[in-house]
Amino acid sequence: MALLLRLTLLLTLLGVGGCSGLFFYPMSDWVQNPSRQGLDYEDIVLIHPDGQRIHGWWLPSATDEVRGTVYHLHGNAQNISTHLMNVAWLPEKGYQVLLIDYRGYGLSEGEPDLAGARKDIQLGLDWLYAADRVKPPLVVFGQSLGASLATGVLARAGNAGKGDCVILEAPFTSYQSITRDVMRKSWVLWPFSFLVAPLMPDEADPIDRIADIAPRPLLVMHSIEDGIIPFEHGKALYEAAAQPKTFQRLRGKHIRSAQAEDVRGRLQDFIREDCP
């Protein structure tokens, strides 16, 4: 079934001459909400100028002292309900958290695409400041596709001064390169990768924009055992980034690190010691 799905996507791509939809696997149904994890939360609805609604969750700090704000941007599959556990531990540590679903995910309206997802990320970033929800430092924490999309958004000149530090887990260098890497895992798809990869959009490729995140402190994390996005992507992005920057080598499955206590401690150390 998975192979058939990939072949269908491939034929679609070849038929329409390129489609960023290959990067998105949204799910509408929730598997849980924050209350099932004992968390207070608020449903947030952000409205684009065109009227399209983007849904998110706001998790307030569970402590009297708020130590910071985390803006979490999830990977390409499912929705915020399945990615919740990557940040559910933060409120009890004193952090407030905003999670959003990109268009087409969960309760967010629309159809997913790369340009639209970047607009959704920008909308959430703007809302944090306009609604006076930021208790510094504001940490932008992107995982997988969310990390790569965040790079393009934060690099914009208009976002200078927005976000105090950045954590990217398992980012990829470019949309064409990750397409080739995914397709080479299948002997059926690999011969077609030379046709499909060039069709992928190359605007806002992370490798071209990562240096513009500076002067915000940057932490890049990647697992050497990542079976989805090869470790070399994260390392290459780190090398292309400007100072101040830190690289953290991880072990374990794709974007599972934040569920491990030692990595949680590393994230808190970075926020305390490196974020202004």
XYZ file of N, CA and C in Angstrom:
828
model
N 0.830 -1.216 0.000
C 0.000 0.000 0.000
C 0.862 1.263 0.000
N 1.933 1.275 0.820
C 2.801 2.451 0.868
C 3.474 2.685 -0.473
N 3.912 1.589 -1.106
C 4.555 1.724 -2.414
C 3.577 2.227 -3.456
N 2.346 1.724 -3.414
C 1.328 2.175 -4.349
C 1.048 3.662 -4.174
N 1.014 4.103 -2.913
C 0.788 5.520 -2.642
C 1.914 6.363 -3.229
N 3.150 5.906 -3.040
C 4.278 6.660 -3.575
C 4.251 6.717 -5.094
N 3.904 5.601 -5.723
C 3.817 5.590 -7.173
C 2.723 6.531 -7.676
N 1.597 6.559 -6.958
C 0.512 7.468 -7.325
C 0.963 8.913 -7.218
N 1.682 9.221 -6.128
C 2.194 10.578 -5.961
C 3.185 10.914 -7.075
N 4.012 9.947 -7.410
C 4.987 10.177 -8.475
C 4.303 10.499 -9.788
N 3.303 9.706 -10.156
C 2.595 9.946 -11.404
C 1.886 11.292 -11.388
N 1.377 11.668 -10.233
C 0.728 12.982 -10.105
C 1.735 14.090 -10.356
N 2.913 13.947 -9.739
C 3.950 14.950 -9.923
C 4.351 15.085 -11.390
N 4.557 13.960 -12.020
C 4.954 14.003 -13.427
C 3.861 14.589 -14.298
N 2.617 14.372 -13.901
C 1.501 14.849 -14.696
C 1.276 16.335 -14.595
N 1.565 16.912 -13.435
C 1.276 18.337 -13.257
C 2.530 19.192 -13.344
N 3.691 18.548 -13.542
C 4.906 19.333 -13.701
C 5.440 19.875 -12.402
N 5.237 19.197 -11.324
C 5.789 19.640 -10.042
C 4.697 19.974 -9.070
N 4.853 19.498 -7.827
C 3.802 19.727 -6.832
C 4.393 19.617 -5.442
N 4.324 20.693 -4.679
C 4.880 20.673 -3.333
C 4.043 19.826 -2.390
N 2.891 19.330 -2.856
C 2.057 18.483 -2.027
C 2.720 17.190 -1.622
N 3.815 16.802 -2.306
C 4.546 15.603 -1.939
C 5.047 15.669 -0.506
N 5.236 16.875 0.020
C 5.818 17.048 1.344
C 4.789 16.975 2.467
N 3.521 16.840 2.151
C 2.488 16.945 3.179
C 1.639 15.683 3.275
N 1.465 15.209 4.504
C 0.614 14.053 4.791
C -0.311 14.410 5.949
N -1.270 15.297 5.723
C -2.112 15.807 6.816
C -3.144 14.794 7.289
N -3.573 14.975 8.524
C -4.642 14.185 9.109
C -5.606 15.139 9.787
N -6.902 14.920 9.599
C -7.916 15.803 10.189
C -8.274 15.407 11.614
N -8.386 14.114 11.875
C -8.829 13.642 13.185
C -7.737 13.806 14.236
N -8.159 14.138 15.446
C -7.231 14.215 16.568
C -7.140 12.866 17.258
N -5.962 12.548 17.766
C -5.814 11.349 18.586
C -5.869 11.689 20.072
N -5.709 12.964 20.394
C -5.784 13.420 21.777
C -5.848 14.944 21.773
N -6.120 15.515 22.930
C -5.970 16.953 23.118
C -5.165 17.173 24.399
N -4.716 18.386 24.660
C -3.841 18.607 25.819
C -4.446 18.207 27.159
N -5.757 18.309 27.305
C -6.363 17.966 28.594
C -6.138 16.499 28.949
N -6.005 15.636 27.942
C -5.748 14.222 28.210
C -4.351 14.004 28.780
N -3.498 14.983 28.624
C -2.164 14.930 29.217
C -2.085 15.762 30.491
N -3.256 16.182 31.002
C -3.293 16.967 32.233
C -2.864 18.409 32.048
N -2.968 18.928 30.821
C -2.518 20.283 30.519
C -3.695 21.235 30.354
N -3.556 22.434 30.889
C -4.482 23.506 30.543
C -4.175 23.933 29.109
N -5.207 24.340 28.379
C -4.936 24.807 27.023
C -6.068 25.701 26.544
N -5.771 26.420 25.480
C -6.734 27.322 24.846
C -6.708 27.055 23.353
N -7.893 26.894 22.764
C -7.969 26.791 21.307
C -7.740 28.169 20.710
N -6.859 28.227 19.732
C -6.523 29.482 19.061
C -6.939 29.376 17.599
N -7.643 30.379 17.100
C -7.999 30.439 15.684
C -7.405 31.719 15.105
N -6.488 31.537 14.164
C -5.849 32.655 13.486
C -6.490 32.815 12.109
N -6.760 34.045 11.723
C -7.481 34.287 10.471
C -6.605 35.075 9.502
N -6.368 34.473 8.342
C -5.635 35.155 7.281
C -6.480 36.314 6.726
N -5.851 37.282 6.071
C -6.616 38.368 5.444
C -7.675 37.875 4.467
N -7.448 36.692 3.858
C -8.433 36.150 2.924
C -9.556 35.395 3.627
N -9.509 35.342 4.953
C -10.561 34.696 5.723
C -10.281 33.256 6.097
N -9.223 32.672 5.573
C -8.901 31.279 5.896
C -8.479 31.154 7.352
N -8.978 30.105 8.012
C -8.734 29.918 9.440
C -7.642 28.878 9.678
N -6.737 29.229 10.586
C -5.661 28.337 11.007
C -5.836 28.065 12.498
N -5.840 26.780 12.844
C -6.100 26.391 14.232
C -4.807 26.058 14.971
N -4.802 26.353 16.253
C -3.658 26.004 17.084
C -4.063 25.821 18.531
N -3.118 25.404 19.335
C -3.309 25.285 20.782
C -2.312 26.179 21.501
N -2.799 26.825 22.541
C -1.939 27.611 23.424
C -1.855 26.888 24.755
N -0.653 26.543 25.165
C -0.417 25.876 26.441
C 0.230 26.873 27.396
N -0.468 27.340 28.415
C 0.137 28.281 29.356
C 1.154 27.588 30.256
N 2.052 28.365 30.793
C 3.009 27.823 31.747
C 2.269 27.303 32.976
N 2.764 26.203 33.534
C 2.158 25.627 34.738
C 2.840 26.131 36.000
N 3.767 27.070 35.861
C 4.477 27.613 37.013
C 4.178 29.103 37.157
N 4.401 29.630 38.348
C 4.162 31.057 38.581
C 5.133 31.917 37.779
N 6.353 31.452 37.667
C 7.355 32.176 36.890
C 7.395 31.631 35.468
N 7.159 32.492 34.495
C 7.228 32.090 33.086
C 8.656 32.301 32.598
N 9.277 31.215 32.161
C 10.675 31.265 31.767
C 10.878 31.548 30.292
N 9.817 31.504 29.520
C 9.946 31.773 28.102
C 8.748 31.285 27.325
N 8.775 31.527 26.014
C 7.696 31.151 25.101
C 8.284 30.302 23.984
N 7.617 29.196 23.664
C 8.081 28.304 22.609
C 7.026 28.248 21.502
N 7.457 28.518 20.293
C 6.595 28.420 19.109
C 6.992 27.150 18.382
N 6.129 26.131 18.445
C 6.467 24.816 17.906
C 5.865 24.615 16.519
N 6.703 24.136 15.598
C 6.301 23.891 14.214
C 6.578 22.429 13.899
N 5.513 21.655 13.655
C 5.642 20.207 13.557
C 6.062 19.734 12.166
N 6.260 18.418 12.058
C 6.675 17.795 10.815
C 5.541 17.635 9.826
N 5.778 16.850 8.770
C 4.870 16.857 7.621
C 3.681 15.922 7.740
N 3.617 15.091 8.777
C 2.547 14.095 8.857
C 1.594 14.370 10.019
N 0.325 13.959 9.831
C -0.693 13.947 10.886
C -1.093 15.360 11.309
N -1.001 15.726 12.576
C -1.408 17.064 13.027
C -0.881 17.311 14.433
N -1.266 18.431 15.041
C -0.694 18.798 16.339
C -1.010 17.781 17.432
N -2.091 17.025 17.283
C -2.432 16.063 18.335
C -1.408 14.941 18.421
N -0.777 14.582 17.309
C 0.221 13.519 17.323
C 1.622 14.038 17.613
N 1.807 15.343 17.511
C 3.107 15.949 17.806
C 3.136 16.591 19.188
N 2.026 16.571 19.881
C 1.903 17.249 21.174
C 2.976 16.815 22.169
N 3.300 15.514 22.192
C 4.206 15.009 23.216
C 5.621 15.568 23.091
N 5.945 16.153 21.957
C 7.256 16.776 21.811
C 7.395 18.054 22.621
N 6.254 18.645 23.005
C 6.304 19.896 23.781
C 5.436 19.859 25.033
N 4.725 18.750 25.281
C 3.811 18.672 26.424
C 4.532 18.803 27.758
N 5.821 18.548 27.787
C 6.616 18.628 29.010
C 7.037 20.047 29.358
N 6.913 20.969 28.419
C 7.424 22.324 28.618
C 6.652 23.164 29.648
N 5.309 23.120 29.694
C 4.604 23.960 30.675
C 5.043 23.742 32.120
N 5.278 22.506 32.519
C 5.688 22.275 33.904
C 7.109 22.759 34.176
N 7.862 23.042 33.106
C 9.202 23.601 33.253
C 9.178 25.131 33.216
N 7.985 25.700 33.068
C 7.860 27.149 33.100
C 7.725 27.821 31.757
N 7.479 27.033 30.697
C 7.381 27.616 29.362
C 5.945 27.569 28.852
N 5.536 28.621 28.168
C 4.254 28.636 27.473
C 4.512 28.305 26.011
N 3.534 27.641 25.390
C 3.780 27.064 24.070
C 2.630 27.372 23.116
N 2.978 27.740 21.877
C 1.999 27.823 20.798
C 2.318 26.743 19.780
N 1.311 25.894 19.476
C 1.409 24.915 18.394
C 0.360 25.284 17.359
N 0.719 25.245 16.097
C -0.282 25.480 15.056
C -0.291 24.316 14.075
N -1.447 24.117 13.445
C -1.555 23.195 12.320
C -1.522 24.005 11.034
N -0.663 23.612 10.115
C -0.631 24.265 8.814
C -1.960 24.018 8.087
N -2.230 24.802 7.085
C -3.466 24.648 6.307
C -3.630 23.200 5.835
N -4.848 22.688 5.991
C -5.140 21.324 5.600
C -4.907 20.294 6.682
N -4.318 20.689 7.807
C -4.069 19.794 8.931
C -5.071 20.057 10.050
N -5.523 18.991 10.720
C -6.405 19.174 11.862
C -7.622 20.010 11.504
N -7.843 21.062 12.262
C -8.982 21.952 12.023
C -8.626 23.149 11.146
N -7.398 23.224 10.661
C -7.003 24.351 9.816
C -7.569 24.175 8.405
N -8.102 25.239 7.866
C -8.738 25.204 6.556
C -7.699 25.250 5.428
N -8.146 24.858 4.235
C -7.315 24.982 3.055
C -6.619 23.701 2.665
N -5.811 23.788 1.615
C -5.029 22.672 1.098
C -3.549 22.968 1.336
N -2.788 21.982 1.786
C -1.388 22.238 2.119
C -0.499 22.453 0.903
N 0.384 23.404 1.015
C 1.451 23.618 0.046
C 2.548 24.406 0.744
N 3.727 24.443 0.163
C 4.871 25.047 0.836
C 4.702 26.541 1.064
N 4.278 27.260 0.030
C 4.106 28.703 0.185
C 3.035 29.014 1.217
N 1.946 28.241 1.208
C 0.878 28.451 2.174
C 1.316 28.148 3.588
N 2.088 27.080 3.772
C 2.570 26.733 5.111
C 3.472 27.827 5.666
N 4.298 28.419 4.822
C 5.127 29.529 5.299
C 4.264 30.721 5.706
N 3.175 30.956 4.988
C 2.256 32.023 5.387
C 1.632 31.727 6.747
N 1.308 30.455 6.981
C 0.702 30.074 8.252
C 1.679 30.261 9.408
N 2.944 29.907 9.176
C 3.967 30.103 10.199
C 4.142 31.589 10.492
N 4.147 32.392 9.447
C 4.254 33.840 9.634
C 3.065 34.381 10.414
N 1.886 33.880 10.112
C 0.678 34.316 10.814
C 0.788 34.045 12.313
N 1.266 32.853 12.665
C 1.429 32.526 14.075
C 2.465 33.391 14.753
N 3.563 33.650 14.062
C 4.616 34.501 14.624
C 4.100 35.917 14.856
N 3.392 36.453 13.887
C 2.829 37.799 14.030
C 1.814 37.851 15.167
N 0.993 36.802 15.300
C -0.024 36.770 16.350
C 0.598 36.805 17.737
N 1.688 36.077 17.916
C 2.337 36.051 19.231
C 2.680 37.462 19.706
N 3.167 38.289 18.796
C 3.525 39.652 19.172
C 2.299 40.550 19.248
N 1.404 40.455 18.273
C 0.220 41.328 18.254
C -0.688 41.070 19.445
N -0.778 39.809 19.880
C -1.635 39.451 21.014
C -0.913 39.588 22.346
N 0.315 40.072 22.314
C 1.112 40.282 23.528
C 1.251 38.989 24.333
N 1.505 37.880 23.621
C 1.651 36.588 24.294
C 3.115 36.232 24.572
N 4.032 37.020 24.053
C 5.445 36.673 24.183
C 5.978 37.058 25.554
N 6.446 36.064 26.283
C 7.250 36.278 27.478
C 8.647 35.792 27.111
N 9.610 36.703 26.999
C 10.911 36.315 26.461
C 11.657 35.337 27.370
N 12.542 34.552 26.725
C 12.845 34.563 25.292
C 11.797 33.798 24.477
N 11.609 34.227 23.226
C 10.753 33.494 22.298
C 11.630 32.524 21.516
N 11.361 31.234 21.703
C 12.132 30.182 21.065
C 11.302 29.583 19.929
N 11.800 29.630 18.716
C 11.143 28.975 17.589
C 11.740 27.568 17.478
N 10.885 26.562 17.670
C 11.324 25.163 17.704
C 10.646 24.418 16.562
N 11.399 24.163 15.495
C 10.868 23.467 14.333
C 11.447 22.076 14.220
N 10.610 21.129 13.817
C 11.051 19.755 13.643
C 10.766 19.297 12.210
N 11.784 18.675 11.585
C 11.637 18.083 10.259
C 11.172 19.133 9.246
N 10.036 18.928 8.578
C 9.546 19.928 7.632
C 9.346 21.269 8.316
N 8.849 21.256 9.558
C 8.655 22.500 10.295
C 9.951 23.257 10.505
N 11.069 22.534 10.709
C 12.367 23.175 10.860
C 12.800 23.827 9.559
N 12.589 23.124 8.452
C 13.004 23.653 7.153
C 12.153 24.851 6.737
N 10.846 24.783 6.996
C 9.979 25.920 6.700
C 10.321 27.125 7.571
N 10.602 26.879 8.840
C 10.929 27.969 9.761
C 12.152 28.741 9.299
N 13.111 28.037 8.721
C 14.332 28.690 8.248
C 14.005 29.760 7.212
N 13.153 29.419 6.254
C 12.785 30.387 5.236
C 12.020 31.573 5.787
N 11.163 31.340 6.773
C 10.359 32.419 7.350
C 11.226 33.352 8.190
N 12.024 32.793 9.070
C 12.823 33.619 9.975
C 13.905 34.397 9.245
N 14.319 33.918 8.067
C 15.369 34.602 7.301
C 14.869 35.865 6.609
N 13.565 36.066 6.576
C 13.026 37.256 5.908
C 13.466 38.526 6.622
N 13.789 39.537 5.829
C 14.232 40.805 6.415
C 13.166 41.394 7.324
N 11.898 41.204 6.979
C 10.812 41.749 7.783
C 10.663 41.095 9.135
N 11.325 39.957 9.344
C 11.241 39.275 10.634
C 12.460 39.499 11.518
N 13.306 40.426 11.137
C 14.444 40.754 11.978
C 13.932 41.211 13.348
N 14.466 40.623 14.385
C 14.035 40.974 15.731
C 12.903 40.127 16.255
N 12.322 39.291 15.409
C 11.252 38.398 15.857
C 11.846 37.032 16.154
N 11.648 36.577 17.381
C 12.259 35.328 17.819
C 13.625 35.607 18.405
N 13.880 35.072 19.582
C 15.151 35.321 20.258
C 16.175 34.223 19.998
N 15.720 33.014 19.766
C 16.631 31.928 19.420
C 15.860 30.851 18.673
N 16.592 29.937 18.035
C 15.983 28.979 17.119
C 16.546 27.583 17.388
N 15.642 26.597 17.453
C 16.030 25.197 17.570
C 15.466 24.461 16.361
N 16.335 23.826 15.603
C 15.928 23.061 14.435
C 16.319 21.609 14.639
N 15.337 20.721 14.634
C 15.626 19.298 14.748
C 15.324 18.597 13.429
N 16.303 17.856 12.929
C 16.167 17.067 11.699
C 15.690 17.897 10.513
N 16.326 19.040 10.247
C 15.966 19.801 9.048
C 16.617 19.185 7.812
N 16.133 19.547 6.635
C 16.797 19.130 5.403
C 17.337 20.346 4.677
N 18.279 20.115 3.784
C 18.984 21.220 3.146
C 18.188 21.893 2.038
N 17.488 21.082 1.224
C 16.703 21.640 0.121
C 15.587 20.670 -0.236
N 14.584 21.177 -0.920
C 13.433 20.349 -1.282
C 13.796 19.341 -2.369
N 14.695 19.706 -3.243
C 15.121 18.766 -4.271
C 15.976 17.651 -3.683
N 16.877 17.999 -2.786
C 17.778 16.985 -2.237
C 17.033 15.979 -1.371
N 16.060 16.425 -0.584
C 15.334 15.469 0.256
C 14.432 14.587 -0.604
N 13.924 15.116 -1.714
C 13.138 14.290 -2.636
C 13.995 13.158 -3.194
N 15.213 13.475 -3.594
C 16.121 12.435 -4.098
C 16.421 11.395 -3.016
N 16.656 11.868 -1.788
C 17.009 10.947 -0.704
C 15.858 10.007 -0.366
N 14.632 10.533 -0.388
C 13.475 9.687 -0.089
C 13.262 8.663 -1.201
N 13.384 9.102 -2.444
C 13.118 8.200 -3.570
C 14.192 7.119 -3.737
N 15.398 7.408 -3.327
C 16.463 6.426 -3.492
C 16.300 5.223 -2.557
N 15.411 5.340 -1.577
C 15.163 4.222 -0.661
C 14.335 3.120 -1.320
N 13.735 3.425 -2.459
C 12.937 2.440 -3.179
C 13.555 2.173 -4.543
N 13.843 0.904 -4.844
C 14.432 0.592 -6.136
C 13.474 0.892 -7.279
N 12.159 0.933 -6.972
C 11.179 1.272 -8.008
C 11.201 2.770 -8.306
N 11.321 3.590 -7.257
C 11.235 5.037 -7.431
C 12.569 5.679 -7.822
N 13.680 5.063 -7.394
C 14.969 5.690 -7.602
C 15.237 6.069 -9.059
N 14.952 5.256 -10.060
C 15.234 5.666 -11.437
C 14.478 6.925 -11.868
N 13.334 7.198 -11.202
C 12.548 8.368 -11.574
C 12.979 9.632 -10.827
N 13.855 9.483 -9.838
C 14.227 10.631 -9.010
C 14.892 11.725 -9.836
N 15.581 11.340 -10.904
C 16.263 12.334 -11.731
C 15.272 13.177 -12.530
N 14.049 12.667 -12.670
C 12.993 13.440 -13.333
C 12.192 14.251 -12.328
N 11.923 13.657 -11.170
C 11.031 14.287 -10.199
C 11.721 15.374 -9.386
N 12.936 15.100 -8.902
C 13.605 16.053 -8.020
C 13.729 17.453 -8.625
N 14.091 17.587 -9.911
C 14.190 18.936 -10.474
C 12.859 19.683 -10.525
N 11.740 18.962 -10.384
C 10.436 19.619 -10.398
C 10.089 20.255 -9.060
N 10.845 19.898 -8.016
C 10.553 20.430 -6.701
C 10.906 21.910 -6.639
N 10.107 22.706 -5.903
C 10.401 24.141 -5.797
C 11.723 24.358 -5.084
N 12.443 25.401 -5.462
C 13.710 25.685 -4.807
C 13.732 27.050 -4.125
N 12.590 27.743 -4.110
C 12.567 29.011 -3.400
C 12.613 28.741 -1.896
N 13.327 29.567 -1.187
C 13.462 29.455 0.266
C 14.060 28.122 0.701
N 14.978 27.566 -0.112
C 15.683 26.366 0.319
C 16.446 26.679 1.604
N 16.342 25.820 2.613
C 17.005 26.106 3.900
C 18.504 26.369 3.781
N 19.212 25.635 2.919
C 20.655 25.800 2.810
C 21.021 27.199 2.327
N 20.115 27.837 1.587
C 20.368 29.187 1.074
C 19.968 30.274 2.065
N 19.170 29.918 3.076
C 18.626 30.931 3.979
C 19.127 30.816 5.411
N 19.770 29.710 5.742
C 20.114 29.447 7.136
C 21.018 30.516 7.741
N 21.928 31.079 6.955
C 22.846 32.086 7.493
C 22.104 33.342 7.925
N 20.940 33.598 7.330
C 20.177 34.810 7.644
C 19.421 34.713 8.960
N 19.439 33.548 9.608
C 18.842 33.438 10.944
C 19.653 34.249 11.954
N 20.962 34.342 11.759
C 21.815 35.134 12.645
C 21.327 36.587 12.656
N 21.474 37.274 13.766
C 22.271 36.947 14.946
C 21.542 36.134 16.024
N 20.380 35.563 15.704
C 19.715 34.735 16.705
C 20.579 33.495 16.991
N 20.740 33.121 18.244
C 21.438 31.868 18.542
C 20.683 30.688 17.947
N 21.426 29.737 17.380
C 20.841 28.605 16.674
C 21.371 27.297 17.242
N 20.449 26.370 17.505
C 20.803 25.003 17.868
C 20.241 24.070 16.803
N 21.117 23.337 16.122
C 20.705 22.337 15.146
C 20.918 20.961 15.777
N 19.885 20.122 15.743
C 19.971 18.771 16.298
C 19.594 17.766 15.218
N 20.327 16.644 15.188
C 19.994 15.617 14.206
C 20.498 14.277 14.705
N 19.698 13.251 14.519
C 20.073 11.915 14.950
C 20.878 11.203 13.868
N 21.940 10.529 14.285
C 22.724 9.748 13.340
C 21.956 8.499 12.896
N 20.850 8.193 13.598
C 20.023 7.032 13.258
C 18.722 7.431 12.565
N 18.625 8.691 12.156
C 17.408 9.172 11.513
C 17.179 8.417 10.208
N 16.047 7.714 10.111
C 15.743 6.945 8.918
C 14.904 7.702 7.904
N 14.554 8.943 8.202
C 13.713 9.748 7.307
C 14.537 10.828 6.611
N 15.199 11.654 7.389
C 16.055 12.704 6.841
C 17.492 12.394 7.256
N 18.365 12.087 6.313
C 19.724 11.694 6.657
C 20.454 12.737 7.508
N 21.278 12.237 8.402
C 22.059 13.067 9.322
C 22.849 14.140 8.582
N 23.318 13.832 7.385
C 24.156 14.773 6.637
C 23.440 16.082 6.338
N 22.115 16.044 6.256
C 21.372 17.287 6.008
C 21.548 18.270 7.166
N 21.340 17.778 8.384
C 21.484 18.657 9.536
C 22.894 19.188 9.679
N 23.875 18.337 9.436
C 25.274 18.763 9.551
C 25.611 19.821 8.515
N 25.128 19.637 7.286
C 25.400 20.617 6.230
C 24.750 21.960 6.535
N 23.544 21.932 7.075
C 22.885 23.192 7.434
C 23.651 23.904 8.538
N 24.093 23.148 9.523
C 24.875 23.757 10.603
C 26.120 24.432 10.052
N 26.803 23.765 9.155
C 28.032 24.325 8.603
C 27.761 25.583 7.784
N 26.590 25.655 7.165
C 26.242 26.838 6.369
C 25.731 27.992 7.217
N 25.350 27.721 8.457
C 24.793 28.752 9.335
C 25.890 29.682 9.833
N 25.475 30.878 10.208
C 26.408 31.849 10.783
C 26.387 31.734 12.303
N 27.416 32.233 12.932
C 27.470 32.268 14.387
C 26.461 33.279 14.927
N 25.965 33.056 16.139
C 26.253 31.982 17.095
C 25.452 30.720 16.774
N 26.119 29.572 16.842
C 25.452 28.325 16.484
C 26.044 27.160 17.279
N 25.209 26.134 17.464
C 25.616 24.932 18.180
C 25.025 23.739 17.465
N 25.771 22.636 17.429
C 25.260 21.400 16.834
C 25.196 20.324 17.891
N 24.076 19.594 17.913
C 23.883 18.499 18.857
C 23.610 17.210 18.098
N 24.537 16.277 18.198
C 24.340 14.960 17.598
C 23.425 14.142 18.508
N 22.423 13.493 17.909
C 21.461 12.705 18.660
C 21.510 11.242 18.224
N 20.812 10.414 18.986
C 20.557 9.029 18.608
C 19.049 8.805 18.673
N 18.579 7.778 17.972
C 17.161 7.458 18.031
C 16.428 7.793 16.753
N 15.126 7.534 16.778
C 14.291 7.702 15.599
C 14.033 9.177 15.281
N 13.510 9.385 14.095
C 13.222 10.713 13.569
C 12.321 11.508 14.517
N 12.775 12.699 14.878
C 12.101 13.678 15.753
C 11.451 13.051 16.987
N 12.144 12.124 17.612
C 11.681 11.560 18.882
C 12.512 12.067 20.061
N 13.510 12.887 19.799
C 14.486 13.224 20.835
C 13.885 13.998 22.002
N 12.923 14.886 21.716
C 12.375 15.731 22.769
C 11.565 14.947 23.781
N 11.361 13.664 23.543
C 10.665 12.824 24.506
C 11.644 12.118 25.448
N 12.946 12.381 25.285
C 13.978 11.804 26.147
C 14.437 12.849 27.167
N 14.607 12.439 28.416
C 14.931 13.369 29.483
C 16.257 14.080 29.253
N 17.272 13.377 28.758
C 18.564 14.021 28.586
C 18.514 15.103 27.513
N 17.735 14.866 26.457
C 17.609 15.879 25.414
C 16.777 17.062 25.917
N 15.765 16.781 26.706
C 14.993 17.875 27.303
C 15.893 18.777 28.143
N 16.796 18.167 28.871
C 17.738 18.956 29.650
C 18.638 19.789 28.758
N 19.052 19.214 27.627
C 19.912 19.952 26.688
C 19.181 21.146 26.109
N 17.910 20.975 25.793
C 17.116 22.083 25.255
C 16.974 23.203 26.279
N 16.719 22.832 27.520
C 16.588 23.849 28.569
C 17.912 24.572 28.793
N 19.021 23.852 28.752
C 20.327 24.488 28.904
C 20.569 25.511 27.799
N 20.211 25.138 26.574
C 20.398 26.062 25.456
C 19.579 27.330 25.658
N 18.324 27.168 26.083
C 17.460 28.336 26.274
C 18.000 29.225 27.393
N 18.411 28.616 28.493
C 18.899 29.389 29.638
C 20.231 30.086 29.342
N 21.135 29.378 28.658
C 22.499 29.865 28.517
C 22.764 30.642 27.232
N 22.022 30.328 26.171
C 22.325 30.929 24.872
C 21.306 31.940 24.384
N 20.069 31.839 24.863
C 19.050 32.789 24.408
C 19.187 34.094 25.179
N 19.139 35.216 24.494
C 19.327 36.507 25.174
C 18.160 36.849 26.102
